[in-house]
Coordinates of C-alpha atoms and ligand atoms in Angstrom, one line a residue:
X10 CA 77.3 200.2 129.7
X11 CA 79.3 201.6 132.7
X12 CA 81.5 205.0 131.9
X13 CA 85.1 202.7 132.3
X14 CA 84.3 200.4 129.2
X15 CA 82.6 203.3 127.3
X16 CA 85.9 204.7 127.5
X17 CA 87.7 201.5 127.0
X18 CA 86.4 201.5 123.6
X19 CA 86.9 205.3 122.8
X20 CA 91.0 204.5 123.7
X21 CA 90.9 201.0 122.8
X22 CA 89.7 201.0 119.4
X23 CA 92.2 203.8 117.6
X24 CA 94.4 201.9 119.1
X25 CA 93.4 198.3 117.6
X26 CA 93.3 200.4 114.0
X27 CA 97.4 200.9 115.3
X28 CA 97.7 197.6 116.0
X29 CA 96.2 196.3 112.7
X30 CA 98.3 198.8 110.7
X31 CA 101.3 197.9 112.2
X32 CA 100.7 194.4 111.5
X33 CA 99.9 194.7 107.6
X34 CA 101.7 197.5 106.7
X35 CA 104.4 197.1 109.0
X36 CA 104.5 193.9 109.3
X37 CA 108.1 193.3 107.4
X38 CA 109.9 195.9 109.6
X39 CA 113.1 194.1 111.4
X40 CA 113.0 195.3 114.8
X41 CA 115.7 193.1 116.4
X42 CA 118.3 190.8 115.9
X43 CA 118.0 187.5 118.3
X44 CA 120.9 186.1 119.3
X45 CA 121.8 182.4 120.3
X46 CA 122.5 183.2 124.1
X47 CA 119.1 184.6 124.3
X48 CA 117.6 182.0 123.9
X49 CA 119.3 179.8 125.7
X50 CA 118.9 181.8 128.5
X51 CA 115.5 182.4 128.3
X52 CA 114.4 184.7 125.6
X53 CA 116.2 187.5 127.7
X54 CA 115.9 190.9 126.3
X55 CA 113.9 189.7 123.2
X56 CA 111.5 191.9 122.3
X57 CA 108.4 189.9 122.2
X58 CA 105.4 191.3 123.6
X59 CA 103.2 194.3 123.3
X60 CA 102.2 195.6 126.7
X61 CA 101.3 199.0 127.9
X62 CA 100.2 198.8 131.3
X63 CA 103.9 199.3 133.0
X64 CA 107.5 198.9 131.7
X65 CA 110.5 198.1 133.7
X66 CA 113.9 199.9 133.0
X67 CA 116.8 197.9 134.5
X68 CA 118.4 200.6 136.7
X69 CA 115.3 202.4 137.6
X70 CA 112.8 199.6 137.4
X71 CA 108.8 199.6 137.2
X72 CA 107.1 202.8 136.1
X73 CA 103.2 201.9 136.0
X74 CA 102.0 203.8 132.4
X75 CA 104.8 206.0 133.4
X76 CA 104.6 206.8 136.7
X77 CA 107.1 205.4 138.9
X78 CA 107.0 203.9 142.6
X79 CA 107.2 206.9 144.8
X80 CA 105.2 209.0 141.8
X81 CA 102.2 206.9 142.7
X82 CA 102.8 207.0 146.2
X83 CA 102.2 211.2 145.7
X84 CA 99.9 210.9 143.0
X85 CA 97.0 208.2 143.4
X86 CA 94.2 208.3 145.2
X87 CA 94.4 207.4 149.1
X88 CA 92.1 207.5 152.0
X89 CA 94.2 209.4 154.5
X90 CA 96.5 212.4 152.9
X91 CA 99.5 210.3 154.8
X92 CA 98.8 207.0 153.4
X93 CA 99.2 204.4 150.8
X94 CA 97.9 204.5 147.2
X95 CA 94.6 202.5 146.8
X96 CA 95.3 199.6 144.3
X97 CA 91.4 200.9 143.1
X98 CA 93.3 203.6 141.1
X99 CA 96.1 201.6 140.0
X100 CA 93.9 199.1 138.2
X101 CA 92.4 202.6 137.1
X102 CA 95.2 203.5 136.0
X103 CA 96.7 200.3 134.4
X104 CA 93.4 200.2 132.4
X105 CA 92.8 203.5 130.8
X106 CA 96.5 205.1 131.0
X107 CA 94.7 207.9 133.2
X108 CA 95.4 208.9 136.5
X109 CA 92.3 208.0 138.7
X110 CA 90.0 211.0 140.5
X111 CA 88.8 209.9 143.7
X112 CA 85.6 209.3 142.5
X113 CA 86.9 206.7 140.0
X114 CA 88.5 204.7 143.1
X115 CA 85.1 205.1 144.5
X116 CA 83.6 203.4 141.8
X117 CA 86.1 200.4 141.2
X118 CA 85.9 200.3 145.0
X119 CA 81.7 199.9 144.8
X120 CA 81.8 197.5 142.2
X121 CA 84.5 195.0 143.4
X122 CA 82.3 195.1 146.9
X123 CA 79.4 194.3 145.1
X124 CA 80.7 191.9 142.5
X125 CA 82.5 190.3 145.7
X126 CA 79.1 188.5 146.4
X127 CA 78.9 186.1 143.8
X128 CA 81.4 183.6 144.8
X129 CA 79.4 180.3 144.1
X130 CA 79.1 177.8 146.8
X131 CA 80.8 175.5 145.2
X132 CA 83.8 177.4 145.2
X133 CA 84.4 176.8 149.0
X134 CA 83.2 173.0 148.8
X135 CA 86.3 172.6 146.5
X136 CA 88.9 174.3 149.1
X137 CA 87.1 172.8 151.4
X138 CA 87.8 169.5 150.0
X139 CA 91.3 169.8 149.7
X140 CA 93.7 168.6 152.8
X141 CA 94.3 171.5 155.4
X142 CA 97.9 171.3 154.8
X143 CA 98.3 171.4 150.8
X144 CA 99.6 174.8 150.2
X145 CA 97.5 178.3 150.2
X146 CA 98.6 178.5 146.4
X147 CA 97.3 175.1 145.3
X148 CA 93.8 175.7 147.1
X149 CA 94.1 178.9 145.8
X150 CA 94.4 178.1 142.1
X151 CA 91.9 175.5 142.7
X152 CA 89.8 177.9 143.8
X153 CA 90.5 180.1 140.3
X154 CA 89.6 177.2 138.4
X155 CA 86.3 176.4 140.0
X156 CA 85.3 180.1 140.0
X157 CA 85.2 179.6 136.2
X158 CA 82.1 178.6 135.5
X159 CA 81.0 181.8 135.9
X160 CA 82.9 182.7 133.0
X161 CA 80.9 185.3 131.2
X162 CA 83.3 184.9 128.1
X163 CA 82.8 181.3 127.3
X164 CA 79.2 181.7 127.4
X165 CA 79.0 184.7 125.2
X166 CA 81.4 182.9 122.9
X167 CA 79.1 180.1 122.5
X168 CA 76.4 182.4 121.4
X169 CA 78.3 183.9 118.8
X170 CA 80.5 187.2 119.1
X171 CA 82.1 189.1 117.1
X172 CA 86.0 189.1 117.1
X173 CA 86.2 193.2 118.1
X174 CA 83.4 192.1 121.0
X175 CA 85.9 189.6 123.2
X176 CA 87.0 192.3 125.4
X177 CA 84.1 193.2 126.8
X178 CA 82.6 189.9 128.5
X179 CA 86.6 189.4 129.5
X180 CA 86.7 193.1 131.0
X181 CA 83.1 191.4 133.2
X182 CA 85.3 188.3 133.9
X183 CA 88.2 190.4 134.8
X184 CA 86.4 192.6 137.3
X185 CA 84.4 189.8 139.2
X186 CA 87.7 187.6 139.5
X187 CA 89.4 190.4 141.2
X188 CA 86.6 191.2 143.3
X189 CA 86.1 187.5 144.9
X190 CA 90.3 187.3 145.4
X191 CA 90.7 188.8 148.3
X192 CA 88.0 186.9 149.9
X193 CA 89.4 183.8 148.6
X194 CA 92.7 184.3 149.9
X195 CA 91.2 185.3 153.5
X196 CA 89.2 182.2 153.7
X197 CA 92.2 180.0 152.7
X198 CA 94.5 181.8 155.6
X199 CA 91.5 180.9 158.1
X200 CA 90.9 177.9 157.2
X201 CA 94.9 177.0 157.2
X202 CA 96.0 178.7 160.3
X203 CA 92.8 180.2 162.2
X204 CA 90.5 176.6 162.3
X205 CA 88.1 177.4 159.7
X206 CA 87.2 180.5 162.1
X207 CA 86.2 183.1 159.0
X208 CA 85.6 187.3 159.1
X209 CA 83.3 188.6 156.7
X210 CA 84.3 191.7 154.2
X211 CA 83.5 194.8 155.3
X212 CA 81.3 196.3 153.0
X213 CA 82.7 199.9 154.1
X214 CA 86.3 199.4 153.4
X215 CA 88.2 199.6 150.6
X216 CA 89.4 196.5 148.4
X217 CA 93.2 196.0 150.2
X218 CA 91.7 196.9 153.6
X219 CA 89.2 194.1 153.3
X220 CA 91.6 191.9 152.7
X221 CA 93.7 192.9 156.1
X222 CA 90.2 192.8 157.6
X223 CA 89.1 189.5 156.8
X224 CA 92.4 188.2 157.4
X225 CA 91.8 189.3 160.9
X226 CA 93.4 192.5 160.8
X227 CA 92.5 195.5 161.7
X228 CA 94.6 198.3 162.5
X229 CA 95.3 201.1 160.1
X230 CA 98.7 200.7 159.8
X231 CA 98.4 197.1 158.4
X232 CA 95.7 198.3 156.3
X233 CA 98.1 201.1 154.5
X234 CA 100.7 198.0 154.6
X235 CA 97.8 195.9 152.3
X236 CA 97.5 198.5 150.0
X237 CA 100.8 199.3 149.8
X238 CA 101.6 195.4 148.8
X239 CA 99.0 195.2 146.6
X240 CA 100.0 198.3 144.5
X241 CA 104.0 197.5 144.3
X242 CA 103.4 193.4 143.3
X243 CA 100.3 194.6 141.0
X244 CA 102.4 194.4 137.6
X245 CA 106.6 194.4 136.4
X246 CA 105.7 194.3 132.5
X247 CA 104.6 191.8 130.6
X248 CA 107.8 189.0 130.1
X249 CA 107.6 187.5 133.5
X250 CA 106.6 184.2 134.4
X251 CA 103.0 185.3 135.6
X252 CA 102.4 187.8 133.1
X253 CA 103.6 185.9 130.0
X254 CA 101.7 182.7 130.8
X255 CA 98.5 184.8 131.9
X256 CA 98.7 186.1 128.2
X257 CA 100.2 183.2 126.5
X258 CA 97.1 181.0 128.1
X259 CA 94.8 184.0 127.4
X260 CA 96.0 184.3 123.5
X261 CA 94.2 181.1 122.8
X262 CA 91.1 182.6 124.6
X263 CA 90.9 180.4 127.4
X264 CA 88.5 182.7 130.0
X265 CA 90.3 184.9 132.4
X266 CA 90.0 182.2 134.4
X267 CA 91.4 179.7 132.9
X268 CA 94.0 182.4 132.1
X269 CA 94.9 183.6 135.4
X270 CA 95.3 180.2 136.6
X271 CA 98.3 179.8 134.5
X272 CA 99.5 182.7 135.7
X273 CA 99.4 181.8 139.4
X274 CA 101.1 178.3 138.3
X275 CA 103.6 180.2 137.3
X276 CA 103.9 182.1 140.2
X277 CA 104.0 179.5 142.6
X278 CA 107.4 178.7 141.6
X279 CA 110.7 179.3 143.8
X280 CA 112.4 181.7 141.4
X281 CA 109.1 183.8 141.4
X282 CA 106.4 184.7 143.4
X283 CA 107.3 181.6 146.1
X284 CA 111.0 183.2 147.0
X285 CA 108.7 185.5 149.4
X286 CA 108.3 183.0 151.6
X287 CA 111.5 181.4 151.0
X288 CA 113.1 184.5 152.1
X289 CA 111.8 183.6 155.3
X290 CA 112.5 180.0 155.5
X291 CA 116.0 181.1 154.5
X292 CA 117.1 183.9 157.2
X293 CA 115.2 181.4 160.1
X294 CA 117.1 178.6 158.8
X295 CA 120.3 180.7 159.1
X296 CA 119.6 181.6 162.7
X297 CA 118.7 178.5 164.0
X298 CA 121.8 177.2 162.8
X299 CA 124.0 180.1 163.9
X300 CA 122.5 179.8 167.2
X301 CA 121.5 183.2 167.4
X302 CA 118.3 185.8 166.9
X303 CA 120.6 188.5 165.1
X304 CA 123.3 186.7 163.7
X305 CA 126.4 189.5 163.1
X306 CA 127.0 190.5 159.5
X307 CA 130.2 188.1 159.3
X308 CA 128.0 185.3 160.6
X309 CA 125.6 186.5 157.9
X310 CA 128.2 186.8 155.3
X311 CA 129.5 183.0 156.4
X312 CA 126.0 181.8 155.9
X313 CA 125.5 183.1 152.5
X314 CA 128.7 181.7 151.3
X315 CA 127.7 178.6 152.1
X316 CA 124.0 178.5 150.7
X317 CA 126.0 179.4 147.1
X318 CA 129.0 176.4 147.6
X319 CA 125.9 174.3 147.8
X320 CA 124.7 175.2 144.5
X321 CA 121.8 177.3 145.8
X322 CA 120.3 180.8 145.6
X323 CA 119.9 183.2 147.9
X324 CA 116.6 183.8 147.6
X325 CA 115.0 187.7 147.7
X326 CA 118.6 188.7 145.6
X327 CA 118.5 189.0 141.5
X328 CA 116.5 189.6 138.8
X329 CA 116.3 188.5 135.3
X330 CA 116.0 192.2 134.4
X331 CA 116.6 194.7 137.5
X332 CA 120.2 195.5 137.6
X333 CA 119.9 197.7 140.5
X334 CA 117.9 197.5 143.7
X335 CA 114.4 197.0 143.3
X336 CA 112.5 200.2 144.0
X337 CA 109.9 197.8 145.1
X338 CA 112.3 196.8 147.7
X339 CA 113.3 200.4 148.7
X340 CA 109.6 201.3 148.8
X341 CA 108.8 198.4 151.4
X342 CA 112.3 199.7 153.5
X343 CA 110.9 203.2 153.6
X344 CA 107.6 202.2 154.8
X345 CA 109.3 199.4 157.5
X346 CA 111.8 202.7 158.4
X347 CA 108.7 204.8 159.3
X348 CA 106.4 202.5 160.9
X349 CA 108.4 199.9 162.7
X350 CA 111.7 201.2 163.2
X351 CA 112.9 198.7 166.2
X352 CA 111.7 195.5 164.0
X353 CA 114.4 192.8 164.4
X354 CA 113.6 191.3 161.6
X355 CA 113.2 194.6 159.3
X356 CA 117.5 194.7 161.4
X357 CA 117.5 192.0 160.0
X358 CA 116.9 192.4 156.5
X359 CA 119.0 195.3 156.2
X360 CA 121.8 193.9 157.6
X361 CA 121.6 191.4 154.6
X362 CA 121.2 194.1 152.3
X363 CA 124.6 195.3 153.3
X364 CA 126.8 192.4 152.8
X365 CA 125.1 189.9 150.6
X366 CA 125.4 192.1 147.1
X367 CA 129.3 191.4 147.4
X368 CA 129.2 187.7 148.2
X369 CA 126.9 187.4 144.6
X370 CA 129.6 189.9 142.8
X371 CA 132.1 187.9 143.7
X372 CA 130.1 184.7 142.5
X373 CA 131.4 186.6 138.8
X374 CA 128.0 185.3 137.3
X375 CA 125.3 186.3 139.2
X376 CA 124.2 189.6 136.9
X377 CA 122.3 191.6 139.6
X378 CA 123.2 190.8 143.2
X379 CA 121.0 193.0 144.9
X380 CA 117.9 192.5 146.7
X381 CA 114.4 191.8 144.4
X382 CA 110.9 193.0 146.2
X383 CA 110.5 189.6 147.7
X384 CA 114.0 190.1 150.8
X385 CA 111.8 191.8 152.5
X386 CA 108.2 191.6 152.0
X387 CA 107.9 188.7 154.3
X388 CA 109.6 190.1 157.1
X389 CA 107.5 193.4 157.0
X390 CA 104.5 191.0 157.4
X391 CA 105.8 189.1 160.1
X392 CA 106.8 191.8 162.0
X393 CA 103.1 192.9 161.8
X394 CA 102.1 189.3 163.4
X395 CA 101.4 188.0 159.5
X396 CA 103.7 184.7 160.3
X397 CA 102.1 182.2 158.3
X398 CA 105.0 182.5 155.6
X399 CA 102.7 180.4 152.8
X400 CA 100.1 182.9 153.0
X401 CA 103.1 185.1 151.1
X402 CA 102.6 183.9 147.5
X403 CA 98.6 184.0 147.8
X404 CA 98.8 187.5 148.6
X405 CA 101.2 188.4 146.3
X406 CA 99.0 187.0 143.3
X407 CA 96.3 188.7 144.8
X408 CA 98.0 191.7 143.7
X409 CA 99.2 190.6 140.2
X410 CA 95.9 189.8 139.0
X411 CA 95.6 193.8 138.8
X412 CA 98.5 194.3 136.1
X413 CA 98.1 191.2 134.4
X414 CA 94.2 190.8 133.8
X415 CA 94.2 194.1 132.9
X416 CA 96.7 193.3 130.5
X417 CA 94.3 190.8 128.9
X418 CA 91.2 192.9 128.6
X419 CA 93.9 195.0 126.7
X420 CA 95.1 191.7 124.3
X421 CA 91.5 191.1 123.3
X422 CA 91.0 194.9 122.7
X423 CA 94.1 195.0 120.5
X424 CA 92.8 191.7 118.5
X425 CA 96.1 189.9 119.6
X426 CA 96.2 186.6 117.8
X427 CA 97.0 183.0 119.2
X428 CA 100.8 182.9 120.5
X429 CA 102.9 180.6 118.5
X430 CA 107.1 181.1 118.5
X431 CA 109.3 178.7 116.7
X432 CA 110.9 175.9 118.3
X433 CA 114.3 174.3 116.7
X434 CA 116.1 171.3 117.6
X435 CA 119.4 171.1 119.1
X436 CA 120.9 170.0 115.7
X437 CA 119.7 172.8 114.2
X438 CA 121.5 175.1 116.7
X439 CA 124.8 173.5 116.7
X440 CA 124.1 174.0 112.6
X441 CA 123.8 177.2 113.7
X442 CA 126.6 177.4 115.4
X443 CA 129.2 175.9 113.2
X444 CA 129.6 172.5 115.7
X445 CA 129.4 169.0 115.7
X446 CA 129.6 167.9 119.3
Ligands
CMX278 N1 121.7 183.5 144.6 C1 122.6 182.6 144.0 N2 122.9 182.5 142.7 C2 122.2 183.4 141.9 C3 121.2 184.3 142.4 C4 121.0 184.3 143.8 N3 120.1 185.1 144.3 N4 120.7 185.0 141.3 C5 121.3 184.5 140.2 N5 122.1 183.5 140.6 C6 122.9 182.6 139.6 C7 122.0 181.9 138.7 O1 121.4 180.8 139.4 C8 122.9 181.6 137.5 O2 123.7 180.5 137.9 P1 124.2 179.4 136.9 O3 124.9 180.2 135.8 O4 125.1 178.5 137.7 O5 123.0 178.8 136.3 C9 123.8 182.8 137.5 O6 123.7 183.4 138.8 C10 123.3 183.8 136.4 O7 122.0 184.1 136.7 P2 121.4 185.6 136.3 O8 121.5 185.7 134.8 O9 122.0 186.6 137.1 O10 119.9 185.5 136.8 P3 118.6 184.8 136.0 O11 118.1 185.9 135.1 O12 119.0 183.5 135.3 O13 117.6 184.5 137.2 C11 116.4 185.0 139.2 C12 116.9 185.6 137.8 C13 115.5 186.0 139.8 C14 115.6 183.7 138.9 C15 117.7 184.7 140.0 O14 118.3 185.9 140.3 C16 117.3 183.9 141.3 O15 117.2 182.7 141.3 N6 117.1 184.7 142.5 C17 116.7 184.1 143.7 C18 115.2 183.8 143.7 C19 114.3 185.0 143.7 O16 114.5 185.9 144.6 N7 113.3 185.1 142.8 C20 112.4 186.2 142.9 C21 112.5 187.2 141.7 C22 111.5 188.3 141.8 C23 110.1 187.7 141.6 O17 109.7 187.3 140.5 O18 109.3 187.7 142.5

């Protein structure tokens, strides 16, 4: 047994006894009252969940086991002193609640390489079988769910294990599914945009710089880009979309596969992970019909007006939780500030930043008007020749299989049981309520 799950079980278990004890003798304790606009508007602010990987504060937003954004930045591992974090020691970190030496990277780093390997053939048959033109997420989910039958947990549940055992064959599941992603995603972008013409990994570079290399990338600076975006999309608690139905999928113990999956579903939707590229589509819509390649900040301001009379969002702006602007955002700003300082489209972007919060506050029910991490991580990839705006979502979930299959490994240490809330019918609302119509 490798040194990370030895330790897994020296944390983990103490802290299944907790888990057990808060249960039975606990298990009576009120701990909230919900109300009826909660959940009508989507179990907001319910307490729910048990997570512990990061926890997202709505004016400061994500700290990672306690570290914040620009903590991580100073603190994790990196190759070059003046670079990006390696998402390596974030998974590290995510896992065991420990900040990462360099040596642990290493080793995360050594066996995602070498678990990289086992993609089964059959895995690129089925992309290969989709059209060219169905979108990067479906062949990429496809791809998820023919990767599982290598499930290690199915198997090993078949020939009987104990309860306590389940997170060890998912930790095995969990580190070979994150290993084959990136190569996954790099063979769907060549295949979609680069005529099937494919790069293999690197077996020298580190997890996120294999994935800019096989893209067909290969400076530095969109290397420390890469790891940078894979570290800030890696986890944001365990309530949204992509993390709840990883785990809700996961409680029934579907393999991480199967788990996952329904996570990347999830993602693929417009109000998640897809506004990335939706950003995009929005601000070239906009200038194509302005007529211009930097449309003024009154021509922008006209423009977003008009996307809200017509009953739409504007996408990259609100959060379900975030009440301030996303440090993830910020992050991306700084990085774009240092690195490509004359972008237009990075001009761009900040030029929306100033005057589209007021055009939401003056909406008087949108709840956070300012920008999410998705207004501008598409235009910091196309300004580095990234341009292919579906690509966006794939490499975004690329990323949040880090924070949320590690928060699995972490359900099946703690012995979570089979998700099941209550459902009621409208009757029994308006009951509720004191109305009849
Ligand atoms: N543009 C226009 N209207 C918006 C808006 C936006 N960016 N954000 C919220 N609103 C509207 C909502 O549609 C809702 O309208 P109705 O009352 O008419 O239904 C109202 O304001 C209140 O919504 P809210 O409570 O502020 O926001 P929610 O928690 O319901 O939704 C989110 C949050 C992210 C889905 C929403 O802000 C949105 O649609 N944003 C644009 C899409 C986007 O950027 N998504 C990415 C989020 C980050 C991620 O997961 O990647």
């Amino acid at each position: 047994m490798d040194y990370i799950k030895q330790r897994l079980i020296e944390i983990g278990h103490p802290k299944a006894d907790i888990v057990r004890k808060l249960t039975k003798e606990h298990g009576d304790k009120v701990i909230q009252d919900v109300k009826m606009g909660q959940v009508m508007t989507g179990m907001k602010g319910v307490v729910s969940l048990l997570t512990c990987t990061s926890k997202l504060d709505p004016e400061e937003g994500i700290r990672f086991r306690g570290y914040s954004i620009p903590e991580l930045r100073e603190k994790l591992p990196k190759i070059h002193d003046d670079g990006e974090p390696l998402p390596e020691g974030l998974f590290f970190l995510m896992l065991l609640g420990e900040m990462p030496t360099k040596d642990d990277v290493n080793f995360i780093s050594n066996q995602w390489a070498q678990r990289g390997h086992g993609i089964p053939p059959h895995v690129f048959d089925v992309i290969n079988a989709l059209p060219k033109d169905a979108h990067p997420m479906i062949q990429f989910n496809t791809a998820i769910l023919a990767m599982s039958t290598e499930s290690q947990f199915r198997k090993a549940y078949l020939a009987g294990m104990d309860k306590k055992d389940y997170w060890g064959p998912t930790y095995e599941g969990v580190m070979d599914l994150i290993s084959r992603l990136p190569i996954i995603a790099a063979y769907i972008y060549r295949r979609v945009f680069f005529d099937g013409k494919y790069i293999d990994p690197d077996p020298s570079l580190d997890w996120a710089g294999n994935l800019a290399h096989m893209m067909g990338y290969d400076s530095e600076e969109i290397k420390r880009l890469m790891r940078l975006y894979m570290v800030i999309h890696a986890d944001h608690e365990g309530g949204n979309v992509s993390a709840h139905a990883t785990h809700l999928v996961g409680s029934v113990l579907s393999n991480p596969y199967y788990s996952f999956s329904a996570g990347m579903n999830g993602l693929a939707g417009p109000l998640h992970g897809m506004a990335n590229q939706d950003v995009m589509h929005w601000i070239n819509k906009m200038k194509r019909e302005i007529g211009a390649e930097e449309p003024s900040k009154e021509q922008i301001q006209e423009y977003a007006k008009k996307t809200i009379e017509k009953g739409q969002v504007i996408p990259g702006y609100g959060h379900a939780v975030l009440r301030k602007t996303d440090p993830r955002f910020l992050v991306q700003l700084d990085f774009a500030r240092k690195y490509l300082p004359n972008a237009p489209y990075i001009k761009l972007v900040s030029n929306i930043y100033e005057v589209v919060p007021e055009i939401l506050l003056s909406t008087g029910k949108v709840k956070n008007p300012w920008p999410n991490v998705d207004a501008i991580s598409g235009a910091l990839l196309t300004s580095y020749g990234i341009t292919e705006f579906p690509i966006y979502t794939v490499l975004f979930g690329v990323s949040r299989a880090l924070g949320v299959l590690t928060q699995l490994v972490w359900d099946r240490l703690y012995g979570l049981p089979i998700e099941r809330p209550k459902s009621q019918n409208l009757a029994w609302f308006m009951e509720k309520a004191g109305i009849t119509e």
